[in-house]
DNA sequence: TCTAGCACTCAGTATACTAGAGTGCTAAAC
DNA sequence: GTTTAGCACTCTAGTATACTGAGTGCTAGA
């Protein structure tokens, strides 16, 4: 009881410090916390507890006579144990999602709008990990000759994820041949995970016993080509300007450069995000935890959304470690739900 | 002869000042210019001429005891009259373009690589104004049902520019119907400029006298939907990080924010770029000339490239007004040529 | 027409001082 | 034992002052 009581108070004060720091971006002193706290405590008492929080490693002082600043560990504790994320009602979610449906359009357009909306609402950078055919199952394949040695190849996967490329082919097929081949390929391959397809194609190309012979072999080669060119994931970033405008980045402009570099590289961040999305839950990564060069001073919150069966994408917010985790968690979660609802409704 | 002589010298000195300033990013003094100049002149003489250049408005002093800095007008004169852009040989252009073809792929991928390459080579932000179906002529239309009330609609235009969207339809067509309609629509509409198509569709929808009746009408409605959702231009920006890393932006971080804002808005910049591309030549815009909020401290160089007939896109470099116009002009021009060669070779 | 010489200007830097925010500690009060 | 008032202490940020040096403009002479 005793211990618990003091722990509760610690958490309250840590929460107050973090919230004040998030709001003002400058070290928080005991007097300010005393004012903010509902329980009436003197600054002196609060200082005592702040010393404790500092020895645990949740707070630190930039210098002796400054207030306290949360550490990454402090944020982590806050996110895991202290903050309460207001769960938005379905109605609120719907309201959030409404502007996304504006003019409906393609799922790609919906996702782009979701990213923009999230950036504008959070005043941070927002990102969308767009679903890619490679994570999904084949639903339909289409081949259309376009010009003499060119072929339009479209792979439609579940969730209306589309990969379309115009590629060069050596032996032209005419329109009917192409159509027949595509139809056969569709029938044959529908339902297969695209990722497995790549291997399967290889085998089939070696097998040489297809009903449609040469033409089918060629089609499969084309398909392989198309899928090989498709990225393993696509990262869409909106509103990096908001982050660059944050005081920590204005004060240290090289950080802004590092941030943009980290975002441009794309690969490492995407990898990390995919790992987090695999868990199926909202995830928060704080500072170094991200493990992507250039993003050491940042945190992100990401939530998965579904399109059809299975998790296939994510939306999130990326900002300085000093970000409003509570508000943004709610936002991200809601946006993920809205996107899921919007993109899944047409499905089985 | 007298006047001409002094003008030549003025130009030489302006050129030297600009080149020194571009390299060092700090005001240029007479002594430095004296050292750089091939003709041996004393600093005092150079100062005389610098005073002239200042009264004309080509140079300015940040403060009395500093060196000189070029004005926008100075850059303009330099770009128009002084600098000599080395015209690269076809071979060099080919060498530049070689990495773009790496793995070939779609034209979209080629353009993305061109942007990245240009950014890396120039160490500035690079941009690509991607061709869009709206500027081109219809070559082919394809309609494929995907799911019950969903239809994949693909419009292939000249230059392999593709717009594909999955849209919702009220009355489903089956595969064969869709195919027949698409075939008919292709035959009917091929060769028409897409921009005109939008109007044409409207009329045809009112006309009600199509061979295929209801189905065709529906198809046209779909098409209209798809084209309406297609943007008038697409701007791809790569390597903004390089610009943010430039000293002028590191010293004044709000500028970096403004830059990113200006780029995110996209619309105004695209408009300006389209106007410049319409001229068919390499264009340089310096500072305020860009006329896009946020980009006041920047310049760009843009060159058009062709895909099939007609100008349909552009590549360029965007950096601080203090940029290497000479080198980057050559780069941009070469890249535009490389892209044109790469994307046009398969055509008629 | 060019240049050497020189006085002058002004940003940038270094130094010193001050004010104030915030701390830690101790001793007293609850 | 917990809380608080009081107080000395620390350290940044801001301000005033002086100094340095890069670079200028001007003038007189080559």
XYZ file of C-alpha atoms (C1' of nucleotides) in Angstrom:
756
model
C 0.000 0.000 0.000
C 2.739 2.364 0.966
C 4.905 1.477 -1.959
C 1.983 1.540 -4.308
C 0.965 4.945 -3.160
C 4.339 6.455 -3.831
C 4.430 4.726 -7.193
C 1.150 6.249 -8.151
C 2.467 9.651 -7.250
C 5.639 9.070 -9.216
C 3.607 8.207 -12.263
C 1.462 11.250 -11.846
C 4.446 13.494 -11.701
C 6.213 11.817 -14.579
C 3.035 12.219 -16.573
C 2.788 15.868 -15.671
C 6.411 16.513 -16.587
C 6.023 14.770 -19.904
C 2.832 16.542 -20.774
C 4.285 19.904 -19.892
C 7.427 19.196 -21.830
C 5.477 18.029 -24.845
C 3.532 21.242 -24.798
C 6.337 23.724 -24.250
C 9.474 21.994 -25.523
C 11.572 23.367 -22.685
C 12.723 21.781 -19.421
C 10.058 21.516 -16.766
C 10.609 22.822 -13.249
C 9.075 21.708 -10.008
C 6.964 24.844 -9.640
C 5.218 24.270 -12.955
C 4.446 20.682 -12.061
C 3.098 21.772 -8.683
C 0.710 24.088 -10.430
C -0.412 21.457 -12.918
C -0.921 18.660 -10.438
C -4.413 18.230 -9.067
C -3.128 17.028 -5.697
C -1.735 20.092 -3.943
C 1.932 19.543 -3.322
C 4.706 22.009 -2.763
C 7.528 22.351 -5.255
C 9.920 21.011 -2.654
C 8.064 17.731 -2.402
C 7.925 17.444 -6.118
C 11.623 18.006 -6.325
C 12.158 15.062 -4.017
C 10.214 12.825 -6.296
C 11.882 14.227 -9.346
C 15.214 13.192 -7.880
C 13.854 9.688 -7.560
C 12.625 9.734 -11.139
C 16.029 10.894 -12.203
C 17.841 8.088 -10.396
C 15.497 5.542 -11.975
C 16.412 7.017 -15.320
C 13.074 8.474 -16.376
C 14.105 12.104 -16.205
C 17.290 14.039 -16.717
C 18.613 17.542 -16.345
C 20.215 19.345 -19.250
C 22.263 21.188 -16.614
C 22.169 21.769 -12.884
C 19.924 24.739 -12.771
C 17.461 23.693 -15.401
C 14.211 21.838 -15.111
C 13.826 18.194 -16.060
C 13.416 16.564 -19.419
C 12.035 13.066 -19.988
C 14.427 10.369 -21.157
C 13.551 7.766 -23.764
C 13.032 5.337 -20.895
C 10.700 7.839 -19.290
C 8.605 8.107 -22.421
C 8.541 4.344 -22.689
C 7.171 3.986 -19.170
C 4.681 6.735 -19.842
C 3.468 5.112 -23.028
C 3.246 1.620 -21.545
C 1.897 2.335 -18.095
C 0.699 5.834 -17.591
C -1.083 7.385 -20.501
C -4.636 6.480 -21.200
C -5.528 6.498 -24.841
C -9.070 7.640 -25.365
C -10.677 5.016 -27.518
C -12.724 6.811 -30.099
C -16.229 5.739 -30.816
C -17.139 4.212 -34.157
C -18.900 7.422 -34.959
C -15.830 9.501 -34.393
C -13.849 7.096 -36.494
C -16.357 7.387 -39.255
C -16.183 11.156 -39.061
C -12.431 10.954 -39.343
C -12.666 8.686 -42.320
C -15.305 10.663 -44.157
C -12.969 13.057 -45.952
C -10.942 10.102 -47.190
C -13.856 8.852 -49.198
C -14.202 12.211 -50.875
C -14.607 11.359 -54.524
C -13.848 7.776 -53.564
C -11.321 6.769 -56.156
C -8.695 4.156 -55.976
C -7.375 2.626 -52.806
C -4.060 4.309 -53.583
C -5.793 7.677 -53.535
C -7.574 6.871 -50.314
C -4.277 5.998 -48.693
C -2.659 9.187 -49.914
C -5.493 11.209 -48.448
C -5.260 9.279 -45.212
C -1.587 10.215 -44.988
C -2.288 13.858 -45.617
C -5.143 13.968 -43.165
C -3.064 12.309 -40.492
C -0.228 14.750 -41.038
C -2.528 17.737 -40.860
C -4.319 16.496 -37.769
C -1.210 15.560 -35.864
C 0.965 18.354 -37.152
C 3.707 15.794 -37.546
C 4.925 13.705 -40.403
C 2.539 10.924 -41.279
C 3.337 7.810 -43.205
C 1.494 5.043 -44.937
C 2.914 1.628 -45.543
C 0.965 0.785 -48.635
C -0.056 -2.758 -49.290
C 1.756 -4.315 -52.158
C 0.815 -7.253 -54.313
C 3.682 -9.238 -52.870
C 1.889 -9.589 -49.540
C -1.391 -10.562 -51.026
C -3.037 -13.276 -53.092
C -3.557 -13.236 -56.814
C -7.053 -12.548 -57.866
C -6.683 -11.743 -61.488
C -4.120 -11.448 -64.218
C -4.466 -9.497 -67.406
C -2.175 -9.276 -70.417
C -2.723 -6.763 -73.179
C -0.433 -6.116 -76.100
C 0.382 -2.454 -76.443
C 2.495 -1.664 -79.428
C 4.608 -4.228 -81.182
C 6.983 -5.505 -78.570
C 5.249 -4.135 -75.554
C 2.805 -5.743 -73.244
C 0.724 -4.309 -70.478
C 0.668 -6.722 -67.617
C -1.703 -6.191 -64.717
C -1.811 -8.256 -61.575
C -4.794 -7.592 -59.374
C -4.535 -8.997 -55.888
C -6.956 -9.157 -53.010
C -7.919 -5.832 -51.595
C -7.793 -4.287 -55.054
C -4.066 -3.951 -54.864
C -2.863 -3.545 -58.385
C 0.540 -3.819 -59.994
C 0.625 -2.773 -63.595
C 3.633 -2.413 -65.811
C 4.321 -2.020 -69.451
C 7.189 -4.312 -70.287
C 9.045 -5.306 -73.377
C 8.658 -8.759 -74.769
C 10.619 -10.507 -77.457
C 7.924 -12.570 -79.118
C 4.717 -10.623 -79.532
C 1.375 -12.187 -78.747
C -1.698 -10.918 -80.471
C -4.661 -9.678 -78.547
C -6.569 -12.918 -78.478
C -3.596 -15.025 -77.603
C -2.692 -12.688 -74.786
C -6.221 -12.686 -73.501
C -6.412 -16.474 -73.567
C -3.095 -16.823 -71.831
C -4.080 -14.314 -69.196
C -7.338 -16.109 -68.597
C -5.580 -19.422 -68.226
C -2.972 -17.926 -65.936
C -5.656 -16.299 -63.823
C -7.498 -19.548 -63.428
C -4.368 -21.401 -62.599
C -2.814 -18.966 -60.189
C -5.755 -17.287 -58.494
C -5.662 -17.585 -54.731
C -1.934 -18.146 -54.545
C 0.056 -15.780 -52.380
C 2.056 -13.610 -54.717
C 5.171 -14.106 -52.683
C 5.018 -17.852 -53.296
C 4.214 -17.241 -56.896
C 7.702 -16.126 -57.662
C 9.079 -19.491 -56.666
C 6.237 -21.342 -58.298
C 6.847 -19.567 -61.572
C 10.439 -20.604 -61.563
C 9.455 -24.228 -61.216
C 6.793 -24.045 -63.820
C 9.144 -22.480 -66.269
C 11.393 -25.466 -65.824
C 8.528 -27.956 -65.873
C 7.719 -27.259 -69.505
C 4.485 -29.201 -69.503
C 1.887 -26.514 -69.692
C -1.277 -26.906 -71.626
C -0.699 -23.739 -73.569
C 2.909 -24.533 -74.303
C 5.219 -21.820 -75.481
C 2.776 -18.975 -75.044
C 2.008 -19.869 -71.469
C 5.667 -20.170 -70.670
C 6.226 -16.762 -72.071
C 3.374 -15.327 -70.085
C 4.781 -16.707 -66.899
C 8.136 -15.229 -67.713
C 6.452 -11.884 -68.169
C 4.672 -12.225 -64.892
C 7.865 -13.017 -63.126
C 9.385 -9.940 -64.627
C 6.575 -7.758 -63.430
C 6.583 -9.091 -59.929
C 10.331 -8.853 -59.653
C 10.072 -5.148 -60.382
C 7.505 -4.635 -57.688
C 8.868 -3.258 -54.431
C 8.493 -5.224 -51.217
C 6.651 -2.316 -49.689
C 5.881 1.233 -50.432
C 6.334 4.039 -47.987
C 4.431 7.236 -48.435
C 5.500 10.142 -46.245
C 3.454 13.300 -45.884
C 4.076 16.449 -43.912
C 7.764 16.109 -43.122
C 7.553 19.891 -43.063
C 5.734 19.782 -39.767
C 8.543 17.894 -38.082
C 11.200 20.116 -39.571
C 9.292 23.025 -38.066
C 9.472 21.608 -34.540
C 11.774 23.492 -32.183
C 14.247 20.629 -31.754
C 14.833 20.616 -35.480
C 14.895 24.368 -35.858
C 17.507 24.601 -33.151
C 19.647 21.884 -34.670
C 19.204 22.037 -38.418
C 21.543 19.113 -39.078
C 18.931 16.986 -37.402
C 16.434 18.008 -40.032
C 18.870 16.956 -42.689
C 19.449 13.637 -40.964
C 15.719 13.100 -40.710
C 15.184 13.664 -44.401
C 18.075 11.361 -45.180
C 16.607 8.666 -43.010
C 13.250 9.016 -44.698
C 14.723 9.058 -48.180
C 16.607 5.843 -47.600
C 13.227 4.219 -47.009
C 14.534 0.661 -46.791
C 15.570 0.459 -43.136
C 12.471 2.245 -41.914
C 10.196 0.057 -44.000
C 11.809 -3.029 -42.584
C 11.291 -1.915 -39.048
C 7.721 -0.927 -39.799
C 6.932 -4.247 -41.379
C 8.231 -6.031 -38.323
C 6.010 -3.896 -36.113
C 2.974 -4.329 -38.319
C 3.450 -8.076 -38.142
C 2.373 -7.956 -34.505
C -1.047 -6.727 -35.536
C -1.209 -4.121 -32.804
C -0.547 -0.417 -32.419
C 3.153 -0.011 -31.811
C 5.159 2.869 -30.461
C 8.864 3.194 -31.149
C 10.805 5.760 -29.220
C 14.100 7.297 -30.281
C 16.896 4.776 -30.614
C 14.354 1.974 -30.630
C 13.607 2.813 -34.220
C 17.126 1.819 -35.097
C 17.173 3.732 -38.341
C 20.106 6.075 -38.934
C 18.915 9.641 -38.952
C 15.796 9.032 -36.912
C 17.462 8.848 -33.490
C 15.655 11.973 -32.350
C 12.266 10.717 -33.485
C 9.493 8.414 -32.425
C 6.696 6.865 -34.344
C 3.320 5.364 -33.684
C 2.024 2.905 -36.211
C -1.156 0.893 -36.525
C -1.959 -1.824 -39.022
C -4.921 -1.731 -41.327
C -6.418 -4.541 -43.284
C -7.617 -4.753 -46.830
C -9.469 -7.946 -47.346
C -7.987 -10.818 -45.396
C -4.766 -10.435 -43.460
C -2.807 -7.430 -42.384
C -1.468 -5.632 -45.360
C -0.563 -2.106 -44.479
C -0.088 0.486 -41.831
C -0.537 4.143 -41.081
C 1.356 6.140 -38.558
C 2.779 9.349 -37.271
C 6.417 10.239 -36.982
C 7.675 13.140 -34.919
C 10.261 14.177 -32.389
C 10.564 11.937 -29.309
C 8.828 14.816 -27.584
C 5.496 14.160 -29.198
C 1.970 13.869 -27.925
C 1.824 10.095 -27.645
C -1.631 10.089 -26.149
C -3.360 12.170 -28.740
C -1.469 10.707 -31.634
C -2.036 7.129 -30.544
C -5.741 7.752 -30.622
C -5.467 9.441 -34.001
C -3.395 6.720 -35.577
C -5.562 3.973 -34.238
C -8.687 5.702 -35.452
C -7.216 6.351 -38.850
C -6.214 2.728 -39.222
C -9.749 1.677 -38.378
C -11.217 4.185 -40.782
C -8.997 3.004 -43.590
C -9.815 -0.608 -42.862
C -13.501 0.126 -42.916
C -13.278 2.098 -46.091
C -11.169 -0.365 -48.016
C -12.677 -3.552 -46.750
C -16.383 -2.853 -47.114
C -16.564 -3.961 -50.712
C -15.035 -7.334 -49.907
C -16.475 -10.734 -48.957
C 35.739 49.048 -78.614
C 36.336 50.867 -75.407
C 32.913 50.184 -74.022
C 32.971 46.615 -75.181
C 36.252 46.006 -73.507
C 35.059 47.192 -70.164
C 31.904 45.176 -70.545
C 33.884 42.060 -71.137
C 35.852 42.708 -68.024
C 32.723 43.330 -66.037
C 31.358 40.027 -67.143
C 34.558 38.271 -66.277
C 34.522 39.680 -62.806
C 30.849 39.017 -62.255
C 31.470 35.474 -63.392
C 34.373 35.108 -61.018
C 32.388 36.498 -58.107
C 29.489 34.191 -58.805
C 31.642 31.140 -59.189
C 33.526 31.892 -56.006
C 30.314 32.545 -54.132
C 28.746 29.377 -55.424
C 31.714 27.423 -54.195
C 32.164 28.977 -50.764
C 28.764 30.351 -49.830
C 30.278 33.439 -48.258
C 30.705 36.974 -49.581
C 33.510 37.379 -52.089
C 36.178 40.023 -51.664
C 38.262 41.777 -54.245
C 41.449 39.987 -53.251
C 39.954 36.586 -53.906
C 38.691 37.654 -57.295
C 42.092 39.087 -58.152
C 43.666 35.737 -57.422
C 41.094 33.820 -59.443
C 41.147 36.050 -62.475
C 43.482 35.044 -65.263
C 44.182 38.638 -66.259
C 46.414 40.066 -63.565
C 44.607 42.942 -61.902
C 45.057 44.445 -58.501
C 42.317 44.232 -55.893
C 41.882 47.986 -56.100
C 40.985 47.831 -59.754
C 38.606 45.020 -59.141
C 36.955 47.007 -56.420
C 36.288 49.787 -58.906
C 34.511 47.419 -61.183
C 32.662 45.830 -58.317
C 31.263 49.226 -57.454
C 29.990 49.484 -61.010
C 28.440 46.034 -60.808
C 26.792 47.060 -57.610
C 25.283 50.208 -59.078
C 23.932 48.210 -62.002
C 22.328 45.910 -59.489
C 24.243 42.709 -60.148
C 26.066 42.603 -56.844
C 25.326 43.691 -53.338
C 27.037 43.946 -50.002
C 25.537 42.318 -46.933
C 27.233 45.126 -44.998
C 29.891 47.735 -45.588
C 32.915 45.719 -44.699
C 31.926 42.476 -46.295
C 32.618 41.127 -49.732
C 30.027 41.051 -52.468
C 27.180 38.678 -53.093
C 25.379 38.260 -56.416
C 21.815 39.512 -56.673
C 19.060 37.637 -58.494
C 19.583 40.067 -61.359
C 23.263 39.206 -61.312
C 22.572 35.531 -61.588
C 20.137 36.216 -64.379
C 22.739 38.088 -66.387
C 25.266 35.378 -65.680
C 22.941 32.643 -66.803
C 21.814 34.474 -69.944
C 25.044 36.029 -71.120
C 28.098 34.825 -69.340
C 28.160 31.188 -68.527
C 28.962 28.677 -71.191
C 27.170 25.415 -70.777
C 29.324 22.565 -71.967
C 27.189 20.615 -74.366
C 27.726 16.973 -73.598
C 28.372 14.531 -76.361
C 25.850 11.836 -77.196
C 28.205 9.375 -75.638
C 28.299 11.193 -72.365
C 24.548 11.435 -72.414
C 24.310 7.732 -73.004
C 26.670 7.073 -70.124
C 24.500 9.215 -67.921
C 21.408 7.373 -69.007
C 22.841 3.902 -68.653
C 22.044 3.431 -64.970
C 18.447 4.433 -65.637
C 17.921 1.449 -67.843
C 19.164 -0.841 -65.107
C 16.594 -3.600 -65.059
C 14.594 -1.526 -67.491
C 11.121 -1.714 -66.066
C 8.308 0.655 -66.464
C 8.646 4.230 -67.594
C 7.557 5.279 -64.117
C 10.518 3.457 -62.675
C 12.864 4.957 -65.204
C 11.686 8.424 -64.244
C 12.093 7.722 -60.562
C 15.641 6.580 -61.167
C 16.307 9.633 -63.292
C 15.194 11.823 -60.415
C 17.400 10.043 -57.954
C 20.382 10.101 -60.249
C 19.952 13.787 -60.903
C 19.696 14.535 -57.199
C 22.803 12.525 -56.419
C 24.813 14.038 -59.240
C 23.837 17.618 -58.542
C 23.685 17.298 -54.779
C 20.519 19.326 -54.930
C 16.875 18.435 -54.999
C 15.830 16.977 -58.320
C 12.338 16.773 -59.670
C 10.511 15.014 -62.427
C 7.310 16.267 -63.965
C 5.911 12.943 -64.991
C 3.819 12.668 -68.101
C 0.216 11.966 -67.400
C -2.405 10.445 -69.600
C -4.202 13.745 -69.742
C -1.508 15.241 -71.953
C -1.351 12.320 -74.295
C -3.450 10.396 -76.787
C -5.420 7.266 -76.085
C -3.870 4.157 -77.407
C -5.757 1.489 -75.614
C -8.526 0.952 -73.119
C -9.079 -2.104 -71.027
C -11.894 -3.007 -68.670
C -11.746 -5.985 -66.389
C -14.283 -6.913 -63.743
C -12.658 -7.527 -60.397
C -15.035 -8.677 -57.741
C -18.733 -8.087 -57.946
C -19.143 -4.348 -58.178
C -15.589 -3.474 -58.992
C -13.962 -2.897 -62.264
C -10.347 -2.410 -63.162
C -10.070 0.250 -65.784
C -6.799 0.819 -67.577
C -6.113 3.592 -70.025
C -2.868 3.260 -71.929
C -1.757 6.365 -73.733
C 1.082 7.077 -76.072
C 4.469 6.775 -74.527
C 3.272 3.885 -72.391
C 1.722 6.239 -69.929
C -0.755 4.246 -67.954
C -3.597 5.207 -65.681
C -5.180 2.315 -63.886
C -7.817 2.447 -61.225
C -10.131 0.047 -59.542
C -13.489 1.714 -59.303
C -16.916 0.757 -58.111
C -19.693 0.270 -60.592
C -23.382 -0.141 -60.026
C -24.302 -2.575 -62.737
C -21.737 -5.294 -63.126
C -20.538 -6.384 -66.531
C -19.229 -9.861 -66.948
C -15.831 -10.548 -68.325
C -16.812 -10.933 -71.926
C -19.081 -7.942 -71.957
C -16.404 -5.809 -70.396
C -13.860 -7.023 -72.875
C -16.137 -6.328 -75.815
C -16.963 -2.890 -74.539
C -13.318 -2.097 -73.930
C -12.457 -3.260 -77.413
C -15.126 -1.128 -78.933
C -14.147 1.849 -76.842
C -10.498 1.395 -77.792
C -11.338 1.291 -81.448
C -13.553 4.296 -81.177
C -11.381 6.504 -79.059
C -7.831 5.564 -80.000
C -5.806 8.513 -81.190
C -7.879 11.093 -79.394
C -6.131 13.398 -77.002
C -7.208 12.384 -73.536
C -7.843 15.955 -72.552
C -10.449 16.261 -75.291
C -11.847 12.913 -74.373
C -13.371 14.243 -71.203
C -15.563 16.603 -73.145
C -16.255 14.030 -75.831
C -17.443 11.559 -73.265
C -19.898 14.007 -71.879
C -21.418 14.507 -75.285
C -21.519 10.849 -76.077
C -23.244 10.100 -72.833
C -25.944 12.503 -73.846
C -26.054 11.268 -77.419
C -27.418 7.848 -76.420
C -26.934 6.361 -79.845
C -24.052 4.022 -79.358
C -23.823 0.690 -81.048
C -23.453 -1.168 -77.811
C -26.180 0.730 -76.083
C -26.399 0.645 -72.306
C -23.139 -1.182 -71.758
C -21.132 1.236 -73.820
C -22.693 4.151 -72.082
C -21.737 2.670 -68.795
C -18.225 2.065 -69.976
C -17.853 5.651 -70.987
C -19.133 6.755 -67.644
C -16.492 4.609 -66.017
C -13.826 6.053 -68.219
C -14.847 9.525 -67.349
C -14.628 8.632 -63.714
C -11.148 7.284 -64.086
C -9.845 10.243 -66.016
C -11.411 12.700 -63.643
C -9.428 11.132 -60.811
C -6.191 11.440 -62.701
C -4.058 14.423 -61.718
C -3.134 17.042 -64.287
C 0.510 16.403 -63.582
C 2.617 14.515 -61.185
C 5.595 15.948 -59.439
C 8.253 13.668 -58.081
C 10.839 15.269 -55.828
C 14.017 13.514 -54.800
C 16.852 14.600 -52.543
C 15.279 17.560 -50.787
C 17.749 16.566 -48.080
C 20.594 17.935 -50.142
C 19.062 21.386 -50.269
C 18.205 21.376 -46.597
C 21.852 20.604 -45.966
C 23.054 23.704 -47.828
C 24.488 26.434 -45.615
C 21.761 28.983 -46.364
C 19.194 26.560 -45.053
C 21.237 25.409 -42.111
C 21.715 28.980 -41.037
C 18.053 29.809 -41.375
C 16.094 26.706 -40.565
C 12.709 28.348 -41.164
C 13.730 28.510 -44.783
C 14.002 24.765 -44.852
C 10.523 24.521 -43.473
C 9.244 26.979 -46.053
C 10.923 25.005 -48.801
C 9.290 21.768 -47.751
C 5.964 23.520 -47.511
C 6.355 24.897 -50.986
C 7.219 21.487 -52.342
C 4.384 19.765 -50.518
C 1.823 22.141 -51.925
C 2.862 20.886 -55.356
C 0.157 22.695 -57.282
C 1.737 26.128 -57.744
C 5.127 24.714 -58.613
C 3.647 22.289 -61.092
C 1.802 25.088 -62.787
C 4.911 27.166 -63.174
C 6.846 24.160 -64.425
C 4.226 23.296 -66.975
C 4.348 26.806 -68.321
C 8.118 26.590 -68.630
C 8.022 23.184 -70.244
C 5.615 24.487 -72.814
C 8.422 26.543 -74.305
C 10.261 23.373 -75.214
C 13.612 24.681 -74.053
C 15.797 24.482 -71.001
C 14.583 27.113 -68.577
C 16.177 28.672 -65.557
C 14.111 30.368 -62.874
C 15.889 32.372 -60.264
C 14.535 33.212 -56.826
C 11.395 35.306 -56.926
C 10.939 34.433 -60.585
C 9.624 31.068 -59.472
C 6.724 32.811 -57.839
C 5.894 29.943 -55.549
C 5.507 30.734 -51.861
C 8.288 29.109 -49.895
C 10.703 28.879 -52.784
C 11.848 32.503 -52.777
C 15.368 31.494 -51.845
C 15.587 28.858 -54.556
C 16.220 28.513 -58.243
C 15.485 25.730 -60.623
C 16.653 24.510 -63.980
C 14.239 22.417 -65.960
C 14.394 20.706 -69.317
C 11.602 19.004 -71.188
C 11.728 15.419 -72.339
C 9.564 13.715 -74.859
C 7.865 10.372 -74.834
C 6.524 9.599 -78.227
C 5.186 12.666 -79.969
C 4.987 15.993 -78.226
C 6.526 17.316 -75.059
C 5.104 15.533 -72.104
C 7.410 15.825 -69.149
C 10.383 17.480 -67.600
C 13.315 16.869 -65.336
C 15.139 19.449 -63.319
C 17.191 20.514 -60.396
C 16.081 22.761 -57.583
C 18.510 24.373 -55.175
C 19.404 27.615 -53.466
C 19.747 30.639 -55.752
C 23.441 30.179 -55.093
C 23.710 27.072 -57.208
C 26.071 25.909 -59.900
C 23.999 26.960 -62.889
C 26.633 25.963 -65.365
C 27.197 22.441 -64.219
C 23.576 21.793 -63.418
C 22.336 23.138 -66.715
C 24.512 20.646 -68.486
C 23.353 17.873 -66.190
C 19.686 18.638 -66.555
C 19.895 18.972 -70.293
C 21.767 15.711 -70.580
C 19.361 13.904 -68.318
C 16.406 15.131 -70.325
C 18.043 13.857 -73.471
C 18.851 10.536 -71.870
C 15.288 10.084 -70.690
C 13.924 11.011 -74.090
C 16.199 8.498 -75.778
C 15.353 5.788 -73.342
C 11.615 6.236 -73.400
C 11.185 7.007 -77.048
C 13.265 4.288 -78.664
C 10.496 1.713 -78.690
C 8.078 4.047 -80.459
C 7.218 4.643 -84.091
C 43.910 53.583 -66.721
C 45.802 51.194 -63.010
C 47.643 50.588 -58.356
C 49.665 51.325 -53.714
C 48.551 53.129 -49.432
C 45.669 54.253 -45.761
C 41.836 55.489 -42.963
C 37.441 53.671 -42.003
C 33.533 50.468 -41.142
C 31.335 46.841 -39.218
C 30.321 41.646 -38.285
C 32.072 38.387 -35.365
C 34.371 36.953 -31.290
C 35.936 37.143 -26.709
C 35.340 38.758 -21.953
C 32.978 40.189 -18.025
C 28.938 40.948 -15.502
C 24.045 40.374 -14.136
C 19.524 38.448 -13.557
C 16.746 34.787 -12.858
C 15.166 30.218 -13.038
C 15.678 26.187 -10.783
C 18.001 23.191 -7.933
C 19.573 20.555 -3.398
C 19.747 20.573 1.332
C 18.417 21.351 6.045
C 15.596 22.200 9.726
C 11.140 22.857 11.293
C 6.032 21.808 10.973
C 2.312 18.650 10.348
C 7.403 9.693 8.388
C 5.978 13.001 5.280
C 5.714 17.607 3.852
C 7.215 22.235 3.497
C 9.561 26.789 4.042
C 13.849 28.921 3.649
C 18.187 29.642 1.763
C 22.537 29.113 -0.428
C 24.197 27.561 -4.694
C 24.649 26.691 -9.768
C 24.457 27.568 -14.263
C 22.263 29.533 -18.649
C 20.825 33.380 -21.156
C 21.111 38.037 -21.951
C 23.594 42.465 -22.089
C 27.394 45.637 -22.283
C 32.147 46.449 -23.752
C 36.241 46.097 -26.139
C 38.987 44.029 -29.766
C 40.210 41.951 -34.160
C 40.455 41.628 -38.899
C 38.463 41.284 -43.362
C 37.191 44.203 -46.699
C 35.952 48.510 -48.331
C 36.305 53.491 -50.507
C 39.099 57.129 -51.566
C 43.116 59.628 -52.957
C 47.377 60.514 -54.883
C 50.853 59.012 -57.677
C 52.734 55.797 -61.457
